[in-house]
Phi, psi and omega in degrees: 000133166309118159321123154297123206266120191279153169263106166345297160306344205021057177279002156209103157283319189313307173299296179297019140271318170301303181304279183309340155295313170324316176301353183134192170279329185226122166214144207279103167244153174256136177276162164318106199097057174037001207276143186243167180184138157322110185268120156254149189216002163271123199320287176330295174300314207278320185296326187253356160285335179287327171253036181254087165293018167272003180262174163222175168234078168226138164256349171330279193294324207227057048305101203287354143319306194286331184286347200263316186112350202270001192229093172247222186270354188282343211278119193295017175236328178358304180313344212256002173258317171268022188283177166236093187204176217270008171300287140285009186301172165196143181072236196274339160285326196292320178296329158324280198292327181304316218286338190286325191266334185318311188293335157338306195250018183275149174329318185301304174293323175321304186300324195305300192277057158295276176342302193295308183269052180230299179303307245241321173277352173283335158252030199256253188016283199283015151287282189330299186290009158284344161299146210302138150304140195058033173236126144343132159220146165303069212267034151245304193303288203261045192174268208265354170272299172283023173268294180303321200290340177292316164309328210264319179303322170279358179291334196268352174098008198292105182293151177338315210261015187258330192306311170334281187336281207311321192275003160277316180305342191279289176272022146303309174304336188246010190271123181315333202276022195262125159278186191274359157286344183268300170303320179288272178338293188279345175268004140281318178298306213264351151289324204282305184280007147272331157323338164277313193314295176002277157327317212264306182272341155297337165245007173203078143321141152180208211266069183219165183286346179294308176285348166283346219256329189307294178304342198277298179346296210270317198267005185254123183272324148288023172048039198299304164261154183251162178298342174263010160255015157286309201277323173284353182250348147300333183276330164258033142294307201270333173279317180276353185273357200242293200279350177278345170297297179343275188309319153013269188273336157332291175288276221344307191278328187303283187341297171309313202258016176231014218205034210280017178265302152352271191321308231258326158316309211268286181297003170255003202088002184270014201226090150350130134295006193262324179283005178258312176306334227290307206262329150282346140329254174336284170325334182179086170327141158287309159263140187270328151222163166222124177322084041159136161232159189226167204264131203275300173231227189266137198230111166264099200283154187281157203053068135087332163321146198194108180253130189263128204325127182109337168257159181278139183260133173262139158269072201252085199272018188287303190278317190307320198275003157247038185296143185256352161319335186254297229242350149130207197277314197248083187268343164269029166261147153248085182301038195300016174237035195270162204304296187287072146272344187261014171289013163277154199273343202281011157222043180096193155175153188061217196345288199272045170279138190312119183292348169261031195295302200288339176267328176318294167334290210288338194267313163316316163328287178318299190299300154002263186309319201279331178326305200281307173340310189283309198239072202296314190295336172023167156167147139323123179245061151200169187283190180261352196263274163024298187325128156277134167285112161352136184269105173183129166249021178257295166303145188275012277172169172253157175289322168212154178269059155339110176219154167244129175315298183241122200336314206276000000 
């Protein structure tokens, strides 16, 4: 059977995730630049391929392309494959570089910057609500994009005048439409410029991960880290803290505002906000797949299936996390009461499970609520079928959210 040619661009991911779950639990699809990989998409095999040390994410060791030659600067995904960061780690490196980063992201600190992404969505708020009456606003451009993006930055020590760049550079990283020469560009620009932070806090430390990060570096006589996985593991610190919050509150808000027997639960109180992250987390995973883990040896899926030691797995948690075997026949509603809402793939599971999970949660909570609170009248000022999706199949999200604040 022919692979299925993923659209680059994701201009139906839900659909072109149903159609490859059809195929089975594991099914043979091509990324972009013909490279072909095990898309999996039955909840159960993918969850137990993610804590499986025969899978890896090195492509150094375990992928037989890259080891081969056959995958070069020509290929648009590449950055997200060749980085040297707790990303692509495997074993006894990954656990190192997690061990370096973790304390950054444990549950005490996340809740500590509570206060801070309180401030920082009130003032987003009140930019909105200044907007002229009765014109649309962009609530992914002027809401869910600088609420994490604000967050992540001030977690990392970033100064102002580095923040434009860098946050072009973010979305650069997840745009499908890039060739690989655009792509191979913006992933030296978004190199360059965390090296200047790098630079920057090496000469004004302070209370952030860059400069804890900094220290571990310069001052640990086993080198535990080297300088391009300090800079590459800043960088995916900055990419994943940023666009999966994005995308987050993006559907959230779609979701709600296409859903008003929902919405009107969630305001009377018969609906949690934790069940609402929960379950859109699962309706639309933020990320939809993600680029590659390969089989160490030969991996035998139950029905017959056979991934052979050397080829690449893809992650596809858009279909996973709507298996309708976990979530019943109407896995495609969007349910926040529904029993399995916390049953989803969208921040990982085992080894690489997203090390930011618990702050992605808390900037939802937060931000959420208070959206809908301030602006009760809400309304979507286009249908939902209207909406553009990101050129990414990888990001999950619209190019913009358009809404009128207030019904009338």
């Amino acid at each position: 059977m022919e692979p299925i040619v993923l659209d680059s661009t994701g201009a139906d991911i839900q659909g072109e995730s149903a159609r490859i779950q059809q195929r089975g639990p594991v099914a043979l699809v091509e990324l972009p630049g013909g490279v072909p990989a095990w898309s999996v998409t039955d909840q159960a095999v993918l969850r137990g391929l993610l804590a499986d040390p025969r899978v890896s994410k090195d492509p150094r060791q375990h992928w037989m392309a890259f080891i081969n030659g056959e995958i070069t600067e020509a290929w648009p995904l590449l950055p997200w494959v060749a980085v040297d960061n707790m990303f692509t780690a495997y074993g006894a490196d990954h656990r190192r570089l997690r061990r370096l980063v973790s304390p950054a992201f444990s549950h005490r600190r996340s809740t500590a910057l509570r206060p801070r992404i309180a401030e920082i969505t009130e003032g987003l708020l009140d930019a909105l609500a200044a907007a002229p009456a009765g014109e649309p606003v962009d609530l992914r451009t002027g809401f869910a994009y600088p609420v994490p993006i604000r967050v992540i930055t001030e977690l990392l020590g970033v100064p102002e005048e580095l923040g434009p760049a860098l946050h072009k550079c973010v979305d650069g990283f997840f745009d499908g439409s890039f060739t690989a020469e655009q792509a191979q560009a913006n992933y030296l620009e978004m190199y360059r410029l965390v090296s200047e932070l790098v630079a920057y806090r090496r000469a004004q430390p302070g209370d952030d991960v860059t400069s804890v990060l900094i220290t571990t570096r310069d001052e640990d006589n086993d080198s535990p880290l080297s300088e391009k996985e300090l800079v590459d593991t800043l960088m995916l610190v900055i990419n994943a803290g940023h666009e999966t919050t994005v995308n987050l509150l993006d559907q959230a808000i779609v979701a709600l505002l296409s859903h008003p027997e929902q919405r009107a639960a969630v305001a009377a109180g018969e609906v949690s906000w934790a069940d609402v992250v929960e379950e859109t987390l699962r309706f639309q995973a933020p990320v939809a797949h993600l680029p590659l883990r390969y089989a160490v040896e030969d991996i035998e899926i139950e029905g017959g299936y056979r991934i052979a030691k050397g080829e690449a797995i893809l992650a596809s948690y858009a279909a996973a996390s709507r298996d309708p075997k976990i979530h019943g026949a109407d896995t495609a509603t969007f349910d926040p009461t529904r029993a399995t809402r916390e049953q989803h793939l969208a921040f990982g599971h085992g080894a690489h499970h997203c090390i930011g999970a618990s702050l992605a949660r808390l900037e939802a909570a937060v931000a959420l609520p208070a959206l809908f609170d301030r602006f009760p009248r809400m309304r979507l000022a286009t249908s939902p079928a209207e909406l553009t999706p990101v050129q990414s199949f990888i990001s999950n999200g619209h190019t913009s959210v358009p809404v009128y604040l207030d019904a009338e």
